[in-house]
Each structure stands twice: as C-alpha cells, then as structure tokens.
mmCIF file of C-alpha atoms in Angstrom:
data_model
loop_
_atom_site.group_PDB
_atom_site.id
_atom_site.type_symbol
_atom_site.label_atom_id
_atom_site.label_comp_id
_atom_site.label_asym_id
_atom_site.label_seq_id
_atom_site.Cartn_x
_atom_site.Cartn_y
_atom_site.Cartn_z
ATOM 1 C CA MET A 92 -19.962 -18.303 -28.787
ATOM 2 C CA LYS A 93 -20.216 -18.428 -25.001
ATOM 3 C CA VAL A 94 -23.760 -18.274 -23.600
ATOM 4 C CA VAL A 95 -25.015 -17.918 -20.012
ATOM 5 C CA LEU A 96 -28.465 -19.296 -19.141
ATOM 6 C CA LEU A 97 -30.578 -18.182 -16.173
ATOM 7 C CA SER A 98 -34.239 -17.859 -15.269
ATOM 8 C CA ASP A 99 -36.486 -16.636 -12.466
ATOM 9 C CA LEU A 100 -34.357 -13.756 -11.218
ATOM 10 C CA HIS A 101 -37.319 -12.224 -9.333
ATOM 11 C CA VAL A 102 -35.426 -8.987 -8.742
ATOM 12 C CA ASP A 103 -38.409 -7.509 -6.881
ATOM 13 C CA ILE A 104 -38.873 -10.367 -4.427
ATOM 14 C CA ASN A 105 -35.072 -10.569 -4.114
ATOM 15 C CA ARG A 106 -34.734 -6.789 -3.769
ATOM 16 C CA GLU A 107 -32.460 -7.061 -0.727
ATOM 17 C CA TYR A 108 -29.889 -8.853 -2.893
ATOM 18 C CA PRO A 109 -27.816 -7.363 -5.774
ATOM 19 C CA VAL A 110 -29.185 -9.764 -8.391
ATOM 20 C CA VAL A 111 -28.705 -7.496 -11.412
ATOM 21 C CA LYS A 112 -25.228 -6.372 -10.369
ATOM 22 C CA ASP A 113 -23.999 -9.840 -9.447
ATOM 23 C CA PHE A 114 -25.454 -11.557 -12.512
ATOM 24 C CA SER A 115 -24.022 -8.876 -14.797
ATOM 25 C CA GLN A 116 -20.582 -9.340 -13.255
ATOM 26 C CA PHE A 117 -20.880 -13.133 -13.520
ATOM 27 C CA VAL A 118 -21.686 -12.867 -17.241
ATOM 28 C CA LYS A 119 -18.783 -10.461 -17.716
ATOM 29 C CA ASP A 120 -16.397 -12.708 -15.792
ATOM 30 C CA GLN A 121 -17.306 -15.605 -18.093
ATOM 31 C CA GLY A 122 -16.457 -13.534 -21.153
ATOM 32 C CA ALA A 123 -19.898 -14.442 -22.478
ATOM 33 C CA HIS A 124 -21.282 -13.085 -25.726
ATOM 34 C CA LEU A 125 -24.886 -13.769 -24.797
ATOM 35 C CA ALA A 126 -27.083 -13.967 -21.681
ATOM 36 C CA VAL A 127 -30.386 -15.807 -22.081
ATOM 37 C CA ILE A 128 -33.058 -15.205 -19.428
ATOM 38 C CA ALA A 129 -36.080 -17.520 -19.482
ATOM 39 C CA GLY A 130 -38.573 -15.268 -17.716
ATOM 40 C CA ASP A 131 -39.804 -14.090 -14.329
ATOM 41 C CA VAL A 132 -37.563 -11.084 -13.911
ATOM 42 C CA SER A 133 -40.162 -9.156 -11.880
ATOM 43 C CA GLU A 134 -43.888 -8.504 -11.507
ATOM 44 C CA LYS A 135 -43.723 -4.960 -12.926
ATOM 45 C CA GLN A 136 -43.042 -4.490 -16.601
ATOM 46 C CA GLN A 137 -40.866 -1.409 -16.386
ATOM 47 C CA GLU A 138 -38.761 -2.993 -13.665
ATOM 48 C CA THR A 139 -38.281 -6.069 -15.867
ATOM 49 C CA LEU A 140 -37.310 -4.011 -18.913
ATOM 50 C CA ASP A 141 -34.951 -1.832 -16.878
ATOM 51 C CA ALA A 142 -33.252 -4.894 -15.380
ATOM 52 C CA LEU A 143 -32.687 -6.434 -18.813
ATOM 53 C CA GLU A 144 -31.094 -3.260 -20.126
ATOM 54 C CA GLU A 145 -28.936 -2.877 -17.009
ATOM 55 C CA ILE A 146 -27.653 -6.432 -17.368
ATOM 56 C CA GLN A 147 -26.744 -5.812 -20.986
ATOM 57 C CA GLN A 148 -25.006 -2.523 -20.230
ATOM 58 C CA GLN A 149 -23.122 -3.824 -17.193
ATOM 59 C CA SER A 150 -22.118 -7.212 -18.615
ATOM 60 C CA GLY A 151 -21.261 -6.170 -22.149
ATOM 61 C CA ALA A 152 -23.130 -9.233 -23.437
ATOM 62 C CA ARG A 153 -26.255 -9.260 -25.551
ATOM 63 C CA VAL A 154 -29.326 -10.103 -23.466
ATOM 64 C CA LEU A 155 -32.190 -12.201 -24.846
ATOM 65 C CA PHE A 156 -35.355 -12.864 -22.851
ATOM 66 C CA VAL A 157 -38.828 -14.331 -22.856
ATOM 67 C CA PRO A 158 -41.426 -13.159 -20.322
ATOM 68 C CA GLY A 159 -42.551 -15.452 -17.559
ATOM 69 C CA ASN A 160 -45.969 -15.599 -15.957
ATOM 70 C CA HIS A 161 -44.884 -13.105 -13.265
ATOM 71 C CA ASP A 162 -43.689 -10.629 -15.901
ATOM 72 C CA LEU A 163 -47.194 -10.785 -17.399
ATOM 73 C CA TRP A 164 -49.152 -10.369 -14.183
ATOM 74 C CA ALA A 165 -51.621 -7.498 -14.241
ATOM 75 C CA PRO A 166 -53.294 -6.033 -11.136
ATOM 76 C CA LYS A 167 -55.846 -8.471 -9.699
ATOM 77 C CA ASP A 168 -58.694 -6.123 -10.594
ATOM 78 C CA GLN A 169 -57.412 -5.687 -14.184
ATOM 79 C CA PRO A 170 -56.379 -9.106 -15.563
ATOM 80 C CA ASP A 171 -57.424 -7.995 -19.056
ATOM 81 C CA LEU A 172 -54.257 -5.881 -19.218
ATOM 82 C CA THR A 173 -52.068 -8.926 -19.839
ATOM 83 C CA PRO A 174 -52.346 -8.797 -23.676
ATOM 84 C CA ALA A 175 -51.103 -5.197 -23.637
ATOM 85 C CA LEU A 176 -48.182 -6.205 -21.408
ATOM 86 C CA TYR A 177 -47.334 -9.043 -23.788
ATOM 87 C CA ASP A 178 -47.480 -6.755 -26.821
ATOM 88 C CA ARG A 179 -45.117 -4.306 -25.151
ATOM 89 C CA TYR A 180 -42.619 -7.066 -24.444
ATOM 90 C CA CYS A 181 -42.811 -8.146 -28.090
ATOM 91 C CA GLN A 182 -41.620 -4.669 -29.081
ATOM 92 C CA ASP A 183 -38.569 -4.745 -26.820
ATOM 93 C CA GLU A 184 -35.204 -5.462 -28.434
ATOM 94 C CA HIS A 185 -34.333 -8.103 -25.838
ATOM 95 C CA CYS A 186 -37.534 -10.112 -26.229
ATOM 96 C CA LEU A 187 -37.601 -13.251 -28.367
ATOM 97 C CA CYS A 188 -41.404 -13.193 -28.562
ATOM 98 C CA GLY A 189 -41.206 -10.465 -31.186
ATOM 99 C CA ARG A 190 -38.010 -11.340 -33.040
ATOM 100 C CA ASP A 191 -35.579 -14.187 -33.554
ATOM 101 C CA ALA A 192 -31.834 -13.841 -33.064
ATOM 102 C CA VAL A 193 -29.785 -15.301 -35.911
ATOM 103 C CA LEU A 194 -26.217 -15.811 -34.711
ATOM 104 C CA GLY A 195 -24.153 -17.632 -37.304
ATOM 105 C CA ASP A 196 -25.352 -21.219 -37.572
ATOM 106 C CA TRP A 197 -27.598 -20.763 -34.547
ATOM 107 C CA VAL A 198 -31.059 -19.247 -34.267
ATOM 108 C CA PHE A 199 -32.417 -18.321 -30.839
ATOM 109 C CA LEU A 200 -36.199 -18.084 -30.780
ATOM 110 C CA GLY A 201 -38.804 -18.352 -28.100
ATOM 111 C CA ASP A 202 -41.982 -17.308 -26.354
ATOM 112 C CA VAL A 203 -43.678 -17.656 -22.992
ATOM 113 C CA GLY A 204 -45.192 -21.039 -23.772
ATOM 114 C CA TRP A 205 -48.259 -22.009 -21.759
ATOM 115 C CA TYR A 206 -49.910 -24.994 -20.085
ATOM 116 C CA ASP A 207 -52.515 -27.523 -21.127
ATOM 117 C CA TYR A 208 -52.692 -29.608 -17.899
ATOM 118 C CA SER A 209 -50.742 -32.487 -19.510
ATOM 119 C CA PHE A 210 -48.239 -32.535 -16.625
ATOM 120 C CA GLY A 211 -51.025 -32.881 -14.065
ATOM 121 C CA SER A 212 -52.192 -36.217 -12.717
ATOM 122 C CA GLY A 213 -54.930 -38.102 -14.544
ATOM 123 C CA ARG A 214 -56.742 -38.418 -11.238
ATOM 124 C CA TYR A 215 -58.147 -34.905 -11.790
ATOM 125 C CA SER A 216 -60.786 -33.976 -14.332
ATOM 126 C CA LEU A 217 -60.625 -31.160 -16.856
ATOM 127 C CA GLU A 218 -63.206 -29.303 -14.803
ATOM 128 C CA GLU A 219 -61.010 -29.555 -11.708
ATOM 129 C CA PHE A 220 -57.965 -28.244 -13.578
ATOM 130 C CA GLU A 221 -60.016 -25.376 -14.995
ATOM 131 C CA LYS A 222 -60.710 -24.175 -11.448
ATOM 132 C CA MET A 223 -56.949 -23.657 -10.940
ATOM 133 C CA SER A 224 -57.484 -24.053 -7.216
ATOM 134 C CA LEU A 225 -57.134 -26.939 -4.788
ATOM 135 C CA ALA A 226 -57.113 -27.361 -1.019
ATOM 136 C CA GLY A 227 -57.309 -23.640 -0.376
ATOM 137 C CA ARG A 228 -54.477 -22.737 -2.754
ATOM 138 C CA THR A 229 -55.190 -20.786 -5.953
ATOM 139 C CA TRP A 230 -52.730 -20.580 -8.848
ATOM 140 C CA GLN A 231 -52.223 -16.820 -9.061
ATOM 141 C CA ASP A 232 -52.227 -16.648 -12.868
ATOM 142 C CA SER A 233 -55.979 -17.224 -12.693
ATOM 143 C CA LEU A 234 -56.370 -13.950 -10.805
ATOM 144 C CA ARG A 235 -53.877 -11.844 -12.769
ATOM 145 C CA ASN A 236 -53.868 -13.046 -16.370
ATOM 146 C CA VAL A 237 -56.868 -13.148 -18.691
ATOM 147 C CA TRP A 238 -55.191 -15.909 -20.722
ATOM 148 C CA THR A 239 -56.256 -18.399 -18.057
ATOM 149 C CA ARG A 240 -59.845 -18.129 -19.272
ATOM 150 C CA ASP A 241 -58.719 -20.438 -22.100
ATOM 151 C CA ASN A 242 -55.529 -22.233 -21.087
ATOM 152 C CA LEU A 243 -55.896 -24.950 -23.719
ATOM 153 C CA GLY A 244 -56.423 -22.405 -26.471
ATOM 154 C CA ARG A 245 -53.512 -20.251 -25.323
ATOM 155 C CA SER A 246 -51.217 -23.272 -25.174
ATOM 156 C CA GLN A 247 -52.109 -24.251 -28.742
ATOM 157 C CA TRP A 248 -51.653 -20.648 -29.897
ATOM 158 C CA MET A 249 -48.140 -20.633 -28.450
ATOM 159 C CA LEU A 250 -47.284 -23.981 -30.045
ATOM 160 C CA SER A 251 -48.467 -22.833 -33.461
ATOM 161 C CA ARG A 252 -46.616 -19.557 -33.132
ATOM 162 C CA LEU A 253 -43.371 -21.318 -32.209
ATOM 163 C CA GLU A 254 -43.637 -23.973 -34.896
ATOM 164 C CA ALA A 255 -44.129 -21.399 -37.651
ATOM 165 C CA ARG A 256 -40.901 -19.725 -36.624
ATOM 166 C CA MET A 257 -38.976 -22.976 -36.208
ATOM 167 C CA ALA A 258 -39.984 -24.048 -39.708
ATOM 168 C CA ALA A 259 -38.560 -20.816 -41.137
ATOM 169 C CA TYR A 260 -34.936 -21.869 -40.526
ATOM 170 C CA PRO A 261 -34.146 -25.099 -42.398
ATOM 171 C CA GLY A 262 -30.516 -26.019 -41.964
ATOM 172 C CA LYS A 263 -30.027 -23.866 -38.864
ATOM 173 C CA ARG A 264 -29.265 -25.067 -35.357
ATOM 174 C CA LEU A 265 -32.167 -24.053 -33.116
ATOM 175 C CA ALA A 266 -32.141 -22.879 -29.509
ATOM 176 C CA VAL A 267 -35.681 -22.502 -28.184
ATOM 177 C CA VAL A 268 -36.424 -20.546 -25.013
ATOM 178 C CA THR A 269 -39.712 -20.708 -23.118
ATOM 179 C CA HIS A 270 -40.657 -19.938 -19.564
ATOM 180 C CA MET A 271 -42.927 -22.980 -19.355
ATOM 181 C CA LEU A 272 -41.628 -26.521 -19.164
ATOM 182 C CA PRO A 273 -41.327 -28.650 -22.319
ATOM 183 C CA VAL A 274 -40.757 -32.013 -20.616
ATOM 184 C CA LYS A 275 -42.082 -33.754 -17.525
ATOM 185 C CA ASP A 276 -38.539 -34.306 -16.199
ATOM 186 C CA PHE A 277 -38.549 -30.769 -14.785
ATOM 187 C CA THR A 278 -41.872 -31.020 -12.933
ATOM 188 C CA VAL A 279 -42.180 -31.270 -9.151
ATOM 189 C CA PRO A 280 -42.316 -34.819 -7.740
ATOM 190 C CA ALA A 281 -46.019 -35.580 -7.455
ATOM 191 C CA GLU A 282 -45.726 -36.813 -3.883
ATOM 192 C CA GLN A 283 -44.746 -33.333 -2.687
ATOM 193 C CA GLY A 284 -47.770 -31.454 -1.383
ATOM 194 C CA ASN A 285 -50.465 -31.086 -4.040
ATOM 195 C CA TRP A 286 -48.074 -31.017 -6.990
ATOM 196 C CA SER A 287 -49.842 -33.922 -8.690
ATOM 197 C CA TYR A 288 -52.428 -31.185 -9.326
ATOM 198 C CA PHE A 289 -50.349 -28.006 -9.630
ATOM 199 C CA ASN A 290 -47.852 -29.523 -12.099
ATOM 200 C CA ALA A 291 -50.695 -28.998 -14.565
ATOM 201 C CA PHE A 292 -49.782 -25.303 -14.682
ATOM 202 C CA LEU A 293 -46.075 -25.711 -15.406
ATOM 203 C CA GLY A 294 -46.070 -26.407 -19.143
ATOM 204 C CA THR A 295 -47.030 -28.911 -21.820
ATOM 205 C CA ARG A 296 -45.671 -32.182 -23.189
ATOM 206 C CA LYS A 297 -46.422 -30.873 -26.669
ATOM 207 C CA LEU A 298 -43.528 -28.432 -26.472
ATOM 208 C CA GLY A 299 -41.014 -31.263 -26.124
ATOM 209 C CA GLU A 300 -42.755 -33.220 -28.866
ATOM 210 C CA LEU A 301 -42.520 -30.176 -31.133
ATOM 211 C CA TYR A 302 -38.806 -29.733 -30.483
ATOM 212 C CA ARG A 303 -38.093 -33.307 -31.540
ATOM 213 C CA ARG A 304 -39.608 -32.644 -34.979
ATOM 214 C CA TYR A 305 -37.140 -29.848 -35.706
ATOM 215 C CA PRO A 306 -33.348 -29.422 -35.435
ATOM 216 C CA VAL A 307 -33.576 -28.128 -31.862
ATOM 217 C CA GLU A 308 -30.292 -28.624 -30.023
ATOM 218 C CA LEU A 309 -30.875 -26.406 -26.981
ATOM 219 C CA ALA A 310 -34.126 -26.086 -24.989
ATOM 220 C CA VAL A 311 -34.160 -23.528 -22.170
ATOM 221 C CA CYS A 312 -36.956 -23.027 -19.638
ATOM 222 C CA GLY A 313 -37.629 -21.869 -16.072
ATOM 223 C CA HIS A 314 -40.776 -21.416 -13.974
ATOM 224 C CA VAL A 315 -40.482 -24.459 -11.683
ATOM 225 C CA HIS A 316 -37.771 -23.077 -9.349
ATOM 226 C CA TYR A 317 -35.535 -26.101 -9.794
ATOM 227 C CA ARG A 318 -32.078 -26.283 -11.354
ATOM 228 C CA ARG A 319 -31.354 -29.161 -13.670
ATOM 229 C CA SER A 320 -29.842 -29.872 -17.081
ATOM 230 C CA PHE A 321 -29.561 -33.086 -19.072
ATOM 231 C CA ASP A 322 -29.043 -34.357 -22.622
ATOM 232 C CA ARG A 323 -31.547 -36.522 -24.502
ATOM 233 C CA ASP A 324 -32.671 -36.988 -28.107
ATOM 234 C CA GLY A 325 -29.827 -34.782 -29.321
ATOM 235 C CA ILE A 326 -31.142 -31.857 -27.258
ATOM 236 C CA HIS A 327 -29.564 -30.159 -24.255
ATOM 237 C CA TRP A 328 -32.459 -29.422 -21.875
ATOM 238 C CA ALA A 329 -31.771 -26.692 -19.313
ATOM 239 C CA CYS A 330 -33.897 -25.346 -16.461
ATOM 240 C CA ARG A 331 -31.737 -22.874 -14.530
ATOM 241 C CA CYS A 332 -33.761 -20.929 -11.961
ATOM 242 C CA LEU A 333 -32.304 -18.473 -9.446
ATOM 243 C CA ASN A 334 -35.552 -18.562 -7.430
ATOM 244 C CA TYR A 335 -36.772 -16.581 -4.418
ATOM 245 C CA HIS A 336 -34.130 -15.904 -1.775
ATOM 246 C CA THR A 337 -36.341 -17.787 0.689
ATOM 247 C CA GLU A 338 -35.749 -20.931 -1.402
ATOM 248 C CA TRP A 339 -31.966 -20.624 -1.615
ATOM 249 C CA ARG A 340 -30.172 -23.603 -0.123
ATOM 250 C CA PRO A 341 -27.320 -22.759 2.260
ATOM 251 C CA GLN A 342 -25.215 -25.550 0.783
ATOM 252 C CA ASP A 343 -25.243 -23.622 -2.533
ATOM 253 C CA GLY A 344 -23.706 -20.589 -0.835
ATOM 254 C CA GLU A 345 -24.690 -17.709 1.405
ATOM 255 C CA THR A 346 -24.209 -14.834 -1.044
ATOM 256 C CA CYS A 347 -26.231 -13.831 -4.080
ATOM 257 C CA ARG A 348 -23.190 -14.348 -6.315
ATOM 258 C CA GLU A 349 -22.710 -17.883 -5.019
ATOM 259 C CA GLN A 350 -26.359 -18.688 -5.715
ATOM 260 C CA ILE A 351 -26.030 -17.299 -9.246
ATOM 261 C CA GLU A 352 -22.947 -19.446 -9.822
ATOM 262 C CA LYS A 353 -24.963 -22.530 -8.825
ATOM 263 C CA ALA A 354 -28.066 -21.591 -10.785
ATOM 264 C CA ALA A 355 -26.624 -20.319 -14.061
ATOM 265 C CA GLU A 356 -25.258 -22.560 -16.793
ATOM 266 C CA VAL A 357 -22.457 -21.532 -19.137
ATOM 267 C CA LEU A 358 -22.328 -23.136 -22.594
ATOM 268 C CA GLU A 359 -19.905 -22.870 -25.474
ATOM 269 C CA LEU A 360 -21.920 -23.118 -28.708
#
C-alpha cells in the first residue's frame, strides 16, 4: 500500500498557486492508494471539505484527514462556533476524527490533538502560558477557538479519545495522525524569536508517550511549518508541511509542484 503524507496545504493563503491540482497529480503520479493530510487545509470549512474531495477525485486515491487549528477557526466575534465546526468535520467521510480506517493489517486513526504547554520553556509560568500572548504577539487560536479557554482540559480530552480508539485494535499496526506535535523534536529551536514561549502551543509530550504504549508504527503531524521525518522507538515520525508560499525556500524549487515534491513523503506500507 503506497501512502503520501502532507500537511498544512493552506489553499486559501496559497490561492495564487495550484495546490490542489498539483498535489492531486503528484499523488496520482506516485500510484498511491492513500493520501493522508494532517490538517490546515484552509480557514473556511467548506473550502477545506471541497479541497479534500477534489484531491480524492483528481488523484484517484483515498483521502484521509484530520483538521488543523486553522480548519477550526471561527470568526473572531464567534469563537464558540468551533465545536460545531469540529462536529461537522467528524461527519465527513475523509475525517479520521469520526471514524478509523482499517486497511488490512493497518489501522489509520487520528484527531486534531491539542497542547498542554509541555513544549514551552519552564521559564514561563502557567499563568503566562494561559495568556497566549507575549511581546505584542497573540496566538490566534485564543481569538478564534473557544477550546483555548481550557487548553489543558482539551488536551487531556484528545488524549483520552485517541487512547480509547488505539486500544480497540489489538494486533493491528497503528498509524496515528494529529495536527499537533507528539514529540519535541519537531518544535522550533527555542533561540529563534520568542519560540521558547510559543512552542507551548504546538502540541504535547503526552502524545508521544501514548504512542509508545501501543503498537504505533507511523506518527504523522503538521502545524509547525517544518519538514522532517525520522525513526525512533520503532515508530516512523513524520512532519511534512507544505506551508505558506511566503515561507517556501527557493532551493526547494520555484514551482508549487516542486515544493510539494520536497514537502510530501511517500511510504510503502
């Protein structure tokens, strides 16, 4: 089974580039059976859902997805709408939040994940992290997602939800997809800007700890706008973000297709 991994397509921010068309063709060219997208397709739900369906139709591969924080953003004056957005995603056939995909010996499952500040520096207090703002910069989730009123509770809710599903498949090989980071290796170097603070909103160490207690062999994430994969503890860890076009590095190519080729990872499972 050939699988293509990608995250953070941001088709709205990258509207001047043929992200959906080029990614669909890339998946098709690989002869892939499955495309896994780890969130942040767009900031408007219908645009996200339409993009997922277009990729599936154009590529001929099955598309699986978990929402990212951008996919769950509500208008700034209506952050309470996020739970309704989440529930709608759970009903979509592409979304792993509402259903697991059993594919032979493999089970793909996933959810958004969330953050509990464990990737932030210990130099900051809980009260400082709860503000979600530092040096004039505010983490936008706090303005557009009601979940941020209880980040610790939401993180634990996600962990419990994922573990219940992981425990339901003894003897299966597990691939777990979240938008948020499960290990510190994917965080931003603390010396860059104020990332010793803002890393707190990228994920939780407890996700990685959870994976090690179950037969997880593939862990996919996004969110951080870096591209890296490595193997450790019997798990292939993959963070494969396409990112905003303003972050694309010329050395990775000048075209959208070239950037996709650098960002995506193709696996034979």
